[in-house]
XYZ file of C-alpha atoms in Angstrom:
156
model
C 0.002 0.000 -0.009
C 1.338 3.415 -0.945
C 1.445 5.607 2.181
C 0.834 8.729 0.133
C -2.780 7.631 -0.397
C -3.592 6.946 3.268
C -6.659 8.820 4.400
C -5.795 11.169 7.279
C -7.442 10.475 10.596
C -10.136 12.835 11.835
C -7.583 14.248 14.325
C -5.089 14.960 11.554
C -7.763 16.625 9.406
C -8.941 18.694 12.392
C -5.445 19.924 13.244
C -4.730 20.775 9.552
C -7.841 22.924 9.589
C -7.181 24.689 12.874
C -4.427 27.072 11.765
C -6.271 28.172 8.580
C -9.428 28.674 10.632
C -7.534 30.769 13.177
C -6.004 32.886 10.351
C -9.441 33.442 8.820
C -10.906 34.282 12.208
C -8.101 36.797 12.828
C -8.666 38.384 9.415
C -12.391 38.771 10.076
C -11.822 40.179 13.552
C -9.255 42.701 12.382
C -11.406 43.704 9.377
C -14.482 44.206 11.560
C -12.566 46.186 14.141
C -11.046 48.531 11.556
C -14.398 48.966 9.810
C -16.257 49.850 13.005
C -13.488 52.231 14.104
C -13.485 54.165 10.876
C -17.292 54.074 10.648
C -17.477 55.760 14.012
C -14.703 58.234 13.174
C -16.433 59.116 9.950
C -19.639 59.834 11.871
C -17.699 62.299 14.029
C -16.173 63.922 10.916
C -19.713 64.407 9.549
C -20.543 66.265 12.779
C -17.660 68.634 12.069
C -14.964 67.039 14.286
C -11.441 67.252 12.793
C -9.665 63.920 13.208
C -6.031 64.003 12.070
C -4.478 60.900 10.521
C -2.374 60.271 13.646
C -5.497 60.226 15.766
C -7.181 57.843 13.355
C -4.202 55.503 13.511
C -4.045 55.674 17.312
C -7.771 54.990 17.622
C -7.553 52.118 15.138
C -4.716 50.542 17.155
C -6.583 50.973 20.447
C -9.672 49.333 18.970
C -7.575 46.473 17.579
C -6.375 45.841 21.180
C -9.667 46.543 22.964
C -12.510 45.814 20.572
C -11.130 43.169 18.219
C -10.918 40.450 20.911
C -14.549 41.103 21.878
C -15.601 41.031 18.271
C -13.603 37.793 17.746
C -15.659 36.183 20.489
C -18.890 37.338 18.805
C -17.583 35.974 15.492
C -16.758 32.601 17.070
C -20.255 32.259 18.434
C -21.724 32.815 14.997
C -19.095 30.892 13.060
C -19.146 27.643 14.983
C -22.654 26.575 13.991
C -22.540 28.276 10.566
C -19.220 26.798 9.479
C -20.163 23.374 10.856
C -23.328 23.397 8.743
C -21.448 24.659 5.672
C -18.799 21.907 6.107
C -21.585 19.284 6.369
C -23.278 20.609 3.198
C -19.940 20.878 1.374
C -19.438 17.144 1.816
C -22.592 16.565 -0.180
C -21.859 19.348 -2.717
C -18.058 19.624 -2.912
C -18.192 22.007 -5.905
C -20.011 24.516 -3.688
C -17.544 24.300 -0.793
C -15.982 27.811 -1.163
C -19.316 29.623 -1.635
C -20.884 27.689 1.233
C -17.998 28.515 3.633
C -17.983 32.167 2.533
C -21.703 32.543 2.884
C -21.697 30.734 6.260
C -18.933 33.031 7.583
C -20.903 36.101 6.546
C -24.254 34.805 7.782
C -22.708 33.575 11.020
C -21.267 37.021 11.663
C -24.565 38.748 10.972
C -26.522 36.314 13.131
C -24.106 36.656 16.013
C -24.117 40.449 15.873
C -27.944 40.510 15.777
C -28.129 38.133 18.734
C -25.782 40.367 20.706
C -27.918 43.371 19.749
C -31.017 41.592 21.029
C -29.547 41.221 24.526
C -27.416 44.363 24.717
C -28.836 47.217 26.835
C -28.088 49.746 24.054
C -29.943 49.731 20.692
C -26.939 48.123 18.984
C -23.646 46.840 20.362
C -21.605 47.817 17.277
C -22.761 51.142 15.844
C -21.422 50.334 12.370
C -23.958 47.511 12.158
C -26.926 49.761 12.979
C -27.761 50.120 9.291
C -27.321 47.853 6.311
C -24.238 49.539 4.696
C -22.155 49.175 7.888
C -23.407 45.644 8.537
C -22.470 44.660 4.976
C -19.037 46.324 5.293
C -18.341 44.234 8.362
C -19.883 41.088 6.857
C -17.623 41.520 3.810
C -14.618 40.814 5.994
C -16.238 37.647 7.325
C -17.070 36.487 3.755
C -13.496 37.120 2.630
C -12.211 35.272 5.679
C -14.550 32.369 4.860
C -13.053 32.278 1.307
C -9.550 32.363 2.763
C -10.391 29.431 5.013
C -11.846 27.509 2.036
C -8.779 28.272 -0.028
C -6.287 27.246 2.688
C -8.099 23.955 3.379
C -9.235 23.136 -0.180
C -7.168 19.996 -0.564
C -7.624 18.525 2.877
């Protein structure tokens, strides 16, 4: 028997998917954090507040440290069921694997944000997601991250 054709164990498949999943998750969390930061800063600019580039950069960095980890937790809550379902469906329709994973990542993000909004004391937890354009801007990062994950794990 040729060892190059041995089917990997479930543990081996799982560990080969972990690093790509973490990279995709990091991309989505960073994307979402940067989008919400600049969405909020732009709202201030529209109110007449001057925000120099250095202040934008400092605020972005602070949000990457303070908000991105919280947002990553929100993403994880939405991604776990969504990506599990997409992976299950992709076994039945392998040609649709990338679109399924991308759509699941985006839908999981939206579902998680809306769930947080439903229990948060304020009208919305993430102001950028208050209206459809901001929600779609943040979801775009999740969709791209889902595509990245599909691409990095395509031959596993």
